[in-house]
Amino acid sequence: MKYAKNLSLSALAIASIISLSACSKSEPAASTQADTSATKVELLNVSYDVSRDFYKEYNELFIEHYKTTNPDVTVSIKQSHGGSSKQALSVANGLQADVVTMNQNSDIDLLVSKNLISSNWQEKLPNKAVPYTSATVFLVRAGNPKGIKDWPDLTRSDIQIVLPNPKTSGNGRYAFLGAYGYGLHTFNKDEAKTDEFIKTLLGNVDVFDSGARAATTTFTQRGIGDVLVTAENEANHIAHSLNKGEFDVVYPSYTVATENPVAVVEAVATKKVSDKVAHDYLEYLYSDEGQELAAKLYLRPSNPDILAKHSDRFPQMTTFLVNDVFGAWDSVMKTYFADGGKFDRLAIKQ
């Protein structure tokens, strides 16, 4: 009996080794249920520039929630913020992120191509892994002294624009595509006229900051520029929370909606045995508490009931999605933002 028991255990061990070997091929191993009894889990959330205010509060909310549902698990969360593409490249180059919370799909798709995230990442969370959205708007100085109302005003010779660099910043790309989409819409898809419109607009940008928060600092603290082109949540957070009475938010007549996808970096989280907590961390973004916090920080919740509840914070807008006007993000990146692409050609000052 003793010999048979040992043989059975050996066979089980061999089967486990074979199973683990199979998971190491190709795509990241599927998320597993970690043994979370009496353990400490530290997550690293690598995110884009202007999400820091939201996640600063969200992390505390999640930790308190997790204590009640998983009392044997102690969770701590670290944050990393910067230009969206820079952040994605950092993870691709080895930054050990458990989760990424970005502002465009191409940044997560880069990590899929590096075999760090599964190709079906959009199926693992509700609403194609987009818990909240935003849109590109204008932030102007109190009283709007230059009378800026819409995209054409940004082409005037007396206007100085502050803008994140579309080569490194997701918000910068959305700003460029918002203006270009407006041009196509206004000029009946005439690319030549749209190119001239965008060239004039970009000619009014003196400095392209590396990220959205750097652009905010240039505009709000250094006092440079007449208008900051940025995300709705960033503009409203500045105008209503950080610098009350100093700035106004202007909503253009037609602009781009910004999607904010999230994903577990499975290749890292599985190795760290943080994958269960990492998934729960992202899933809680869709809870009523997570959605209410998003609304508080001027991010449009994906839950339509909570969005409607806070309609006073979110004016009706006419927006378009990048995919509907420009196609898939991989094509957009090559056409507009690759070296020598349309942005590079139009941003050259004559």
mmCIF file of C-alpha atoms in Angstrom:
data_model
loop_
_atom_site.group_PDB
_atom_site.id
_atom_site.type_symbol
_atom_site.label_atom_id
_atom_site.label_comp_id
_atom_site.label_asym_id
_atom_site.label_seq_id
_atom_site.Cartn_x
_atom_site.Cartn_y
_atom_site.Cartn_z
ATOM 1 C CA MET A 1 0.000 0.000 0.000
ATOM 2 C CA LYS A 2 2.798 2.408 0.836
ATOM 3 C CA TYR A 3 4.534 1.725 -2.505
ATOM 4 C CA ALA A 4 1.290 2.276 -4.462
ATOM 5 C CA LYS A 5 0.667 5.586 -2.692
ATOM 6 C CA ASN A 6 4.136 6.903 -3.541
ATOM 7 C CA LEU A 7 3.737 5.817 -7.158
ATOM 8 C CA SER A 8 0.429 7.665 -7.387
ATOM 9 C CA LEU A 9 2.019 10.842 -5.998
ATOM 10 C CA SER A 10 4.890 10.603 -8.494
ATOM 11 C CA ALA A 11 2.485 10.275 -11.385
ATOM 12 C CA LEU A 12 0.613 13.310 -10.137
ATOM 13 C CA ALA A 13 3.839 15.330 -9.945
ATOM 14 C CA ILE A 14 4.789 14.381 -13.514
ATOM 15 C CA ALA A 15 1.329 15.345 -14.747
ATOM 16 C CA SER A 16 1.667 18.730 -13.025
ATOM 17 C CA ILE A 17 5.028 19.395 -14.695
ATOM 18 C CA ILE A 18 3.582 18.544 -18.112
ATOM 19 C CA SER A 19 0.621 20.831 -17.478
ATOM 20 C CA LEU A 20 2.864 23.744 -16.441
ATOM 21 C CA SER A 21 5.053 23.248 -19.503
ATOM 22 C CA ALA A 22 2.038 23.461 -21.776
ATOM 23 C CA CYS A 23 1.081 26.833 -20.247
ATOM 24 C CA SER A 24 4.493 28.357 -20.986
ATOM 25 C CA LYS A 25 4.055 28.329 -24.768
ATOM 26 C CA SER A 26 2.710 31.082 -27.001
ATOM 27 C CA GLU A 27 0.199 33.375 -25.251
ATOM 28 C CA PRO A 28 0.351 34.235 -21.538
ATOM 29 C CA ALA A 29 -1.055 31.566 -19.251
ATOM 30 C CA ALA A 30 -4.730 31.988 -18.436
ATOM 31 C CA SER A 31 -5.496 33.659 -15.131
ATOM 32 C CA THR A 32 -5.589 31.185 -12.235
ATOM 33 C CA GLN A 33 -7.214 31.220 -8.842
ATOM 34 C CA ALA A 34 -4.336 32.058 -6.521
ATOM 35 C CA ASP A 35 -4.107 30.656 -3.012
ATOM 36 C CA THR A 36 -4.800 33.891 -1.161
ATOM 37 C CA SER A 37 -4.896 32.544 2.414
ATOM 38 C CA ALA A 38 -2.944 34.798 4.799
ATOM 39 C CA THR A 39 -0.961 36.489 2.069
ATOM 40 C CA LYS A 40 0.237 39.910 0.943
ATOM 41 C CA VAL A 41 -0.248 41.057 -2.649
ATOM 42 C CA GLU A 42 1.318 44.161 -4.144
ATOM 43 C CA LEU A 43 -0.026 45.366 -7.483
ATOM 44 C CA LEU A 44 1.624 47.771 -9.901
ATOM 45 C CA ASN A 45 -0.844 49.694 -12.058
ATOM 46 C CA VAL A 46 0.878 51.293 -15.064
ATOM 47 C CA SER A 47 -1.395 54.011 -16.383
ATOM 48 C CA TYR A 48 -1.577 57.130 -18.527
ATOM 49 C CA ASP A 49 -0.827 60.645 -17.395
ATOM 50 C CA VAL A 50 -4.099 62.205 -16.281
ATOM 51 C CA SER A 51 -5.616 59.152 -14.598
ATOM 52 C CA ARG A 52 -3.540 59.650 -11.447
ATOM 53 C CA ASP A 53 -6.223 61.598 -9.554
ATOM 54 C CA PHE A 54 -8.828 58.914 -10.208
ATOM 55 C CA TYR A 55 -6.604 55.985 -9.246
ATOM 56 C CA LYS A 56 -5.299 57.720 -6.145
ATOM 57 C CA GLU A 57 -8.843 57.561 -4.754
ATOM 58 C CA TYR A 58 -9.811 54.304 -6.433
ATOM 59 C CA ASN A 59 -6.903 52.386 -4.892
ATOM 60 C CA GLU A 60 -8.023 53.301 -1.375
ATOM 61 C CA LEU A 61 -11.613 52.387 -2.253
ATOM 62 C CA PHE A 62 -10.574 48.987 -3.614
ATOM 63 C CA ILE A 63 -8.299 48.148 -0.676
ATOM 64 C CA GLU A 64 -11.094 48.862 1.813
ATOM 65 C CA HIS A 65 -13.539 46.804 -0.264
ATOM 66 C CA TYR A 66 -11.112 43.898 -0.534
ATOM 67 C CA LYS A 67 -10.584 43.794 3.227
ATOM 68 C CA THR A 68 -14.258 43.018 3.742
ATOM 69 C CA THR A 69 -14.472 40.296 1.093
ATOM 70 C CA ASN A 70 -10.981 38.780 1.516
ATOM 71 C CA PRO A 71 -9.894 39.415 5.115
ATOM 72 C CA ASP A 72 -6.852 37.139 4.814
ATOM 73 C CA VAL A 73 -5.363 39.156 1.950
ATOM 74 C CA THR A 74 -3.417 42.372 2.467
ATOM 75 C CA VAL A 75 -3.326 44.394 -0.738
ATOM 76 C CA SER A 76 -1.030 47.320 -1.547
ATOM 77 C CA ILE A 77 -0.985 49.185 -4.851
ATOM 78 C CA LYS A 78 1.742 51.149 -6.570
ATOM 79 C CA GLN A 79 1.147 53.535 -9.469
ATOM 80 C CA SER A 80 3.140 54.594 -12.517
ATOM 81 C CA HIS A 81 1.931 57.446 -14.722
ATOM 82 C CA GLY A 82 3.224 59.038 -17.907
ATOM 83 C CA GLY A 83 2.560 59.448 -21.608
ATOM 84 C CA SER A 84 0.434 56.469 -22.652
ATOM 85 C CA SER A 85 2.755 55.109 -25.348
ATOM 86 C CA LYS A 86 5.808 55.619 -23.142
ATOM 87 C CA GLN A 87 4.091 53.624 -20.432
ATOM 88 C CA ALA A 88 3.212 50.786 -22.794
ATOM 89 C CA LEU A 89 6.809 50.665 -24.037
ATOM 90 C CA SER A 90 8.081 50.535 -20.453
ATOM 91 C CA VAL A 91 5.941 47.485 -19.759
ATOM 92 C CA ALA A 92 7.006 45.904 -23.054
ATOM 93 C CA ASN A 93 10.623 46.487 -22.035
ATOM 94 C CA GLY A 94 10.275 44.839 -18.648
ATOM 95 C CA LEU A 95 8.430 47.082 -16.175
ATOM 96 C CA GLN A 96 6.618 44.526 -14.001
ATOM 97 C CA ALA A 97 3.060 45.800 -14.245
ATOM 98 C CA ASP A 98 0.278 43.601 -12.886
ATOM 99 C CA VAL A 99 -2.347 45.694 -14.676
ATOM 100 C CA VAL A 100 -2.380 48.411 -17.305
ATOM 101 C CA THR A 101 -5.078 51.094 -17.460
ATOM 102 C CA MET A 102 -4.535 52.960 -20.716
ATOM 103 C CA ASN A 103 -6.444 55.400 -22.917
ATOM 104 C CA GLN A 104 -6.351 53.630 -26.269
ATOM 105 C CA ASN A 105 -6.402 50.044 -27.484
ATOM 106 C CA SER A 106 -3.135 50.240 -29.420
ATOM 107 C CA ASP A 107 -1.145 50.542 -26.184
ATOM 108 C CA ILE A 108 -2.599 47.268 -24.915
ATOM 109 C CA ASP A 109 -2.294 45.631 -28.336
ATOM 110 C CA LEU A 110 1.440 46.365 -28.202
ATOM 111 C CA LEU A 111 1.624 44.227 -25.063
ATOM 112 C CA VAL A 112 -0.395 41.503 -26.774
ATOM 113 C CA SER A 113 2.218 41.462 -29.550
ATOM 114 C CA LYS A 114 4.909 41.010 -26.876
ATOM 115 C CA ASN A 115 3.036 38.017 -25.457
ATOM 116 C CA LEU A 116 2.375 39.762 -22.153
ATOM 117 C CA ILE A 117 -1.425 39.977 -22.490
ATOM 118 C CA SER A 118 -3.793 37.490 -24.125
ATOM 119 C CA SER A 119 -5.269 38.429 -27.489
ATOM 120 C CA ASN A 120 -8.818 38.050 -26.098
ATOM 121 C CA TRP A 121 -8.273 40.642 -23.355
ATOM 122 C CA GLN A 122 -11.391 42.601 -24.368
ATOM 123 C CA GLU A 123 -13.574 39.585 -23.567
ATOM 124 C CA LYS A 124 -12.396 39.292 -19.975
ATOM 125 C CA LEU A 125 -14.183 42.366 -18.602
ATOM 126 C CA PRO A 126 -17.508 44.090 -19.360
ATOM 127 C CA ASN A 127 -17.982 46.637 -22.148
ATOM 128 C CA LYS A 128 -14.943 45.354 -24.077
ATOM 129 C CA ALA A 129 -12.739 46.147 -21.066
ATOM 130 C CA VAL A 130 -13.622 49.876 -21.132
ATOM 131 C CA PRO A 131 -14.961 50.875 -17.679
ATOM 132 C CA TYR A 132 -15.283 54.604 -18.454
ATOM 133 C CA THR A 133 -14.796 57.066 -21.315
ATOM 134 C CA SER A 134 -13.967 60.713 -21.871
ATOM 135 C CA ALA A 135 -13.762 63.150 -24.801
ATOM 136 C CA THR A 136 -11.425 65.847 -26.112
ATOM 137 C CA VAL A 137 -12.373 69.384 -25.031
ATOM 138 C CA PHE A 138 -10.750 72.798 -24.495
ATOM 139 C CA LEU A 139 -9.623 74.417 -21.258
ATOM 140 C CA VAL A 140 -9.423 78.217 -21.439
ATOM 141 C CA ARG A 141 -8.663 80.964 -18.954
ATOM 142 C CA ALA A 142 -11.515 82.308 -16.814
ATOM 143 C CA GLY A 143 -14.037 84.321 -18.794
ATOM 144 C CA ASN A 144 -12.659 82.901 -22.064
ATOM 145 C CA PRO A 145 -10.898 86.182 -22.982
ATOM 146 C CA LYS A 146 -10.035 85.008 -26.511
ATOM 147 C CA GLY A 147 -13.614 83.891 -27.238
ATOM 148 C CA ILE A 148 -12.655 80.318 -28.155
ATOM 149 C CA LYS A 149 -15.744 78.275 -29.032
ATOM 150 C CA ASP A 150 -14.757 75.595 -31.555
ATOM 151 C CA TRP A 151 -11.901 74.040 -33.523
ATOM 152 C CA PRO A 152 -11.713 76.829 -36.174
ATOM 153 C CA ASP A 153 -10.854 79.335 -33.417
ATOM 154 C CA LEU A 154 -7.660 77.379 -32.805
ATOM 155 C CA THR A 155 -6.423 78.336 -36.293
ATOM 156 C CA ARG A 156 -6.544 82.084 -35.586
ATOM 157 C CA SER A 157 -3.215 83.882 -35.647
ATOM 158 C CA ASP A 158 -3.761 85.339 -32.146
ATOM 159 C CA ILE A 159 -4.184 81.932 -30.486
ATOM 160 C CA GLN A 160 -1.451 79.973 -28.721
ATOM 161 C CA ILE A 161 -2.217 76.283 -28.107
ATOM 162 C CA VAL A 162 -0.817 73.924 -25.483
ATOM 163 C CA LEU A 163 -0.945 70.280 -26.578
ATOM 164 C CA PRO A 164 0.609 66.952 -25.497
ATOM 165 C CA ASN A 165 2.843 65.374 -28.137
ATOM 166 C CA PRO A 166 0.788 62.869 -30.172
ATOM 167 C CA LYS A 167 3.941 60.789 -30.668
ATOM 168 C CA THR A 168 4.167 59.976 -26.956
ATOM 169 C CA SER A 169 0.773 60.844 -25.451
ATOM 170 C CA GLY A 170 -2.565 59.145 -25.967
ATOM 171 C CA ASN A 171 -4.363 62.388 -25.099
ATOM 172 C CA GLY A 172 -2.207 64.136 -27.691
ATOM 173 C CA ARG A 173 -3.276 61.605 -30.317
ATOM 174 C CA TYR A 174 -6.914 62.050 -29.414
ATOM 175 C CA ALA A 175 -6.506 65.834 -29.677
ATOM 176 C CA PHE A 176 -4.999 65.517 -33.157
ATOM 177 C CA LEU A 177 -7.667 63.046 -34.287
ATOM 178 C CA GLY A 178 -10.421 65.191 -32.763
ATOM 179 C CA ALA A 179 -9.285 68.165 -34.835
ATOM 180 C CA TYR A 180 -8.735 66.052 -37.953
ATOM 181 C CA GLY A 181 -12.122 64.363 -37.576
ATOM 182 C CA TYR A 182 -13.748 67.785 -37.262
ATOM 183 C CA GLY A 183 -11.989 68.842 -40.478
ATOM 184 C CA LEU A 184 -13.179 65.778 -42.398
ATOM 185 C CA HIS A 185 -16.695 66.333 -41.093
ATOM 186 C CA THR A 186 -16.700 70.034 -41.994
ATOM 187 C CA PHE A 187 -15.014 69.735 -45.396
ATOM 188 C CA ASN A 188 -17.023 66.714 -46.566
ATOM 189 C CA LYS A 189 -14.072 64.317 -46.216
ATOM 190 C CA ASP A 190 -11.795 66.512 -48.322
ATOM 191 C CA GLU A 191 -8.365 65.498 -47.023
ATOM 192 C CA ALA A 192 -6.493 68.293 -48.779
ATOM 193 C CA LYS A 193 -8.618 70.985 -47.107
ATOM 194 C CA THR A 194 -8.438 69.129 -43.803
ATOM 195 C CA ASP A 195 -4.645 68.918 -44.036
ATOM 196 C CA GLU A 196 -4.414 72.699 -44.540
ATOM 197 C CA PHE A 197 -6.771 73.253 -41.596
ATOM 198 C CA ILE A 198 -4.669 71.013 -39.339
ATOM 199 C CA LYS A 199 -1.372 72.510 -40.530
ATOM 200 C CA THR A 200 -2.594 75.985 -39.563
ATOM 201 C CA LEU A 201 -3.845 74.729 -36.189
ATOM 202 C CA LEU A 202 -0.589 72.923 -35.383
ATOM 203 C CA GLY A 203 1.323 76.047 -36.389
ATOM 204 C CA ASN A 204 -0.147 77.692 -33.287
ATOM 205 C CA VAL A 205 1.411 75.081 -30.968
ATOM 206 C CA ASP A 206 4.755 76.331 -29.650
ATOM 207 C CA VAL A 207 5.647 73.302 -27.506
ATOM 208 C CA PHE A 208 4.442 69.713 -27.643
ATOM 209 C CA ASP A 209 4.727 68.460 -24.053
ATOM 210 C CA SER A 210 5.629 64.802 -23.533
ATOM 211 C CA GLY A 211 2.405 63.959 -21.696
ATOM 212 C CA ALA A 212 -1.019 65.342 -20.836
ATOM 213 C CA ARG A 213 -0.156 66.264 -17.247
ATOM 214 C CA ALA A 214 3.007 68.058 -18.400
ATOM 215 C CA ALA A 215 0.825 70.045 -20.820
ATOM 216 C CA THR A 216 -1.532 70.861 -17.956
ATOM 217 C CA THR A 217 1.393 72.157 -15.896
ATOM 218 C CA THR A 218 2.585 74.309 -18.814
ATOM 219 C CA PHE A 219 -0.873 75.859 -19.171
ATOM 220 C CA THR A 220 -2.025 76.185 -15.557
ATOM 221 C CA GLN A 221 1.198 76.786 -13.622
ATOM 222 C CA ARG A 222 3.569 78.337 -16.150
ATOM 223 C CA GLY A 223 0.805 80.498 -17.620
ATOM 224 C CA ILE A 224 1.653 79.659 -21.230
ATOM 225 C CA GLY A 225 -1.020 79.524 -23.923
ATOM 226 C CA ASP A 226 -4.617 80.573 -24.502
ATOM 227 C CA VAL A 227 -6.103 77.085 -24.689
ATOM 228 C CA LEU A 228 -5.213 73.593 -23.519
ATOM 229 C CA VAL A 229 -6.587 70.774 -25.652
ATOM 230 C CA THR A 230 -7.110 67.871 -23.274
ATOM 231 C CA ALA A 231 -9.487 65.223 -21.959
ATOM 232 C CA GLU A 232 -12.866 66.214 -20.506
ATOM 233 C CA ASN A 233 -12.043 64.691 -17.115
ATOM 234 C CA GLU A 234 -8.734 66.565 -16.860
ATOM 235 C CA ALA A 235 -10.281 69.881 -17.930
ATOM 236 C CA ASN A 236 -13.155 69.631 -15.444
ATOM 237 C CA HIS A 237 -10.958 68.410 -12.607
ATOM 238 C CA ILE A 238 -8.774 71.506 -13.059
ATOM 239 C CA ALA A 239 -11.653 73.946 -13.494
ATOM 240 C CA HIS A 240 -13.824 72.653 -10.647
ATOM 241 C CA SER A 241 -11.419 71.071 -8.155
ATOM 242 C CA LEU A 242 -7.775 72.101 -8.494
ATOM 243 C CA ASN A 243 -8.017 75.698 -9.699
ATOM 244 C CA LYS A 244 -11.576 76.866 -9.015
ATOM 245 C CA GLY A 245 -12.478 80.115 -10.728
ATOM 246 C CA GLU A 246 -9.306 80.278 -12.846
ATOM 247 C CA PHE A 247 -10.397 78.293 -15.918
ATOM 248 C CA ASP A 248 -13.453 77.443 -18.019
ATOM 249 C CA VAL A 249 -14.230 74.312 -20.025
ATOM 250 C CA VAL A 250 -15.320 74.710 -23.663
ATOM 251 C CA TYR A 251 -17.044 71.859 -25.489
ATOM 252 C CA PRO A 252 -16.385 71.834 -29.267
ATOM 253 C CA SER A 253 -19.299 71.149 -31.603
ATOM 254 C CA TYR A 254 -17.862 67.855 -32.855
ATOM 255 C CA THR A 255 -15.080 65.947 -31.158
ATOM 256 C CA VAL A 256 -13.582 62.534 -30.507
ATOM 257 C CA ALA A 257 -14.716 60.202 -27.739
ATOM 258 C CA THR A 258 -11.808 58.672 -25.843
ATOM 259 C CA GLU A 259 -11.986 55.062 -24.718
ATOM 260 C CA ASN A 260 -10.003 53.905 -21.678
ATOM 261 C CA PRO A 261 -9.263 50.158 -21.848
ATOM 262 C CA VAL A 262 -7.814 48.086 -19.011
ATOM 263 C CA ALA A 263 -6.163 44.662 -18.832
ATOM 264 C CA VAL A 264 -4.282 42.285 -16.561
ATOM 265 C CA VAL A 265 -0.679 41.772 -17.660
ATOM 266 C CA GLU A 266 -1.011 38.016 -17.327
ATOM 267 C CA ALA A 267 2.609 37.103 -18.045
ATOM 268 C CA VAL A 268 3.629 39.158 -14.984
ATOM 269 C CA ALA A 269 0.633 38.602 -12.702
ATOM 270 C CA THR A 270 0.618 34.820 -13.156
ATOM 271 C CA LYS A 271 4.305 34.643 -12.293
ATOM 272 C CA LYS A 272 3.776 36.832 -9.202
ATOM 273 C CA VAL A 273 0.616 34.907 -8.232
ATOM 274 C CA SER A 274 -1.209 38.240 -8.160
ATOM 275 C CA ASP A 275 -3.521 37.425 -11.076
ATOM 276 C CA LYS A 276 -6.669 36.815 -9.006
ATOM 277 C CA VAL A 277 -6.315 40.114 -7.130
ATOM 278 C CA ALA A 278 -5.324 41.929 -10.342
ATOM 279 C CA HIS A 279 -8.490 40.758 -12.086
ATOM 280 C CA ASP A 280 -10.626 41.707 -9.070
ATOM 281 C CA TYR A 281 -8.966 45.133 -9.042
ATOM 282 C CA LEU A 282 -10.060 45.822 -12.626
ATOM 283 C CA GLU A 283 -13.473 44.192 -12.226
ATOM 284 C CA TYR A 284 -14.270 46.476 -9.288
ATOM 285 C CA LEU A 285 -14.037 49.447 -11.679
ATOM 286 C CA TYR A 286 -17.477 48.332 -12.932
ATOM 287 C CA SER A 287 -19.034 48.231 -9.451
ATOM 288 C CA ASP A 288 -21.428 50.979 -8.423
ATOM 289 C CA GLU A 289 -18.707 52.372 -6.146
ATOM 290 C CA GLY A 290 -16.125 52.410 -8.936
ATOM 291 C CA GLN A 291 -18.553 53.971 -11.405
ATOM 292 C CA GLU A 292 -19.657 56.633 -8.919
ATOM 293 C CA LEU A 293 -16.020 57.561 -8.322
ATOM 294 C CA ALA A 294 -15.464 57.814 -12.077
ATOM 295 C CA ALA A 295 -18.383 60.248 -12.323
ATOM 296 C CA LYS A 296 -17.029 62.251 -9.383
ATOM 297 C CA LEU A 297 -13.719 62.665 -11.256
ATOM 298 C CA TYR A 298 -15.535 63.598 -14.511
ATOM 299 C CA LEU A 299 -14.953 60.277 -16.275
ATOM 300 C CA ARG A 300 -18.094 59.105 -18.059
ATOM 301 C CA PRO A 301 -19.210 55.819 -16.445
ATOM 302 C CA SER A 302 -19.947 52.842 -18.706
ATOM 303 C CA ASN A 303 -23.000 52.100 -16.536
ATOM 304 C CA PRO A 304 -25.771 54.072 -18.321
ATOM 305 C CA ASP A 305 -27.854 54.449 -15.166
ATOM 306 C CA ILE A 306 -25.015 56.040 -13.209
ATOM 307 C CA LEU A 307 -24.101 58.222 -16.198
ATOM 308 C CA ALA A 308 -27.720 59.448 -16.419
ATOM 309 C CA LYS A 309 -27.753 60.090 -12.672
ATOM 310 C CA HIS A 310 -24.901 62.572 -13.129
ATOM 311 C CA SER A 311 -26.118 64.230 -16.336
ATOM 312 C CA ASP A 312 -25.477 67.649 -14.793
ATOM 313 C CA ARG A 313 -21.742 66.892 -14.884
ATOM 314 C CA PHE A 314 -21.729 65.579 -18.432
ATOM 315 C CA PRO A 315 -23.213 67.860 -21.108
ATOM 316 C CA GLN A 316 -24.602 66.296 -24.267
ATOM 317 C CA MET A 317 -21.890 66.102 -26.925
ATOM 318 C CA THR A 318 -21.653 65.162 -30.587
ATOM 319 C CA THR A 319 -18.721 62.773 -30.708
ATOM 320 C CA PHE A 320 -17.215 60.129 -32.950
ATOM 321 C CA LEU A 321 -15.180 57.001 -32.267
ATOM 322 C CA VAL A 322 -11.711 56.644 -33.757
ATOM 323 C CA ASN A 323 -12.589 53.301 -35.381
ATOM 324 C CA ASP A 324 -15.673 54.754 -37.082
ATOM 325 C CA VAL A 325 -13.791 57.597 -38.795
ATOM 326 C CA PHE A 326 -10.189 56.418 -39.108
ATOM 327 C CA GLY A 327 -10.351 52.629 -38.897
ATOM 328 C CA ALA A 328 -8.441 50.278 -36.604
ATOM 329 C CA TRP A 329 -5.848 51.710 -34.243
ATOM 330 C CA ASP A 330 -2.935 49.815 -35.807
ATOM 331 C CA SER A 331 -3.680 51.508 -39.131
ATOM 332 C CA VAL A 332 -4.156 54.896 -37.420
ATOM 333 C CA MET A 333 -0.783 54.629 -35.723
ATOM 334 C CA LYS A 334 1.025 53.839 -38.976
ATOM 335 C CA THR A 335 -0.753 56.475 -41.076
ATOM 336 C CA TYR A 336 -0.766 59.386 -38.653
ATOM 337 C CA PHE A 337 1.800 58.876 -35.892
ATOM 338 C CA ALA A 338 4.646 56.728 -37.237
ATOM 339 C CA ASP A 339 7.882 58.539 -38.080
ATOM 340 C CA GLY A 340 7.243 60.465 -41.275
ATOM 341 C CA GLY A 341 3.474 60.020 -40.894
ATOM 342 C CA LYS A 342 0.809 62.655 -41.361
ATOM 343 C CA PHE A 343 1.349 64.309 -37.978
ATOM 344 C CA ASP A 344 5.076 64.755 -38.667
ATOM 345 C CA ARG A 345 4.376 66.255 -42.080
ATOM 346 C CA LEU A 346 1.674 68.643 -40.904
ATOM 347 C CA ALA A 347 3.471 69.757 -37.730
ATOM 348 C CA ILE A 348 6.490 71.090 -39.630
ATOM 349 C CA LYS A 349 6.474 74.878 -39.410
ATOM 350 C CA GLN A 350 7.207 76.671 -42.657
#
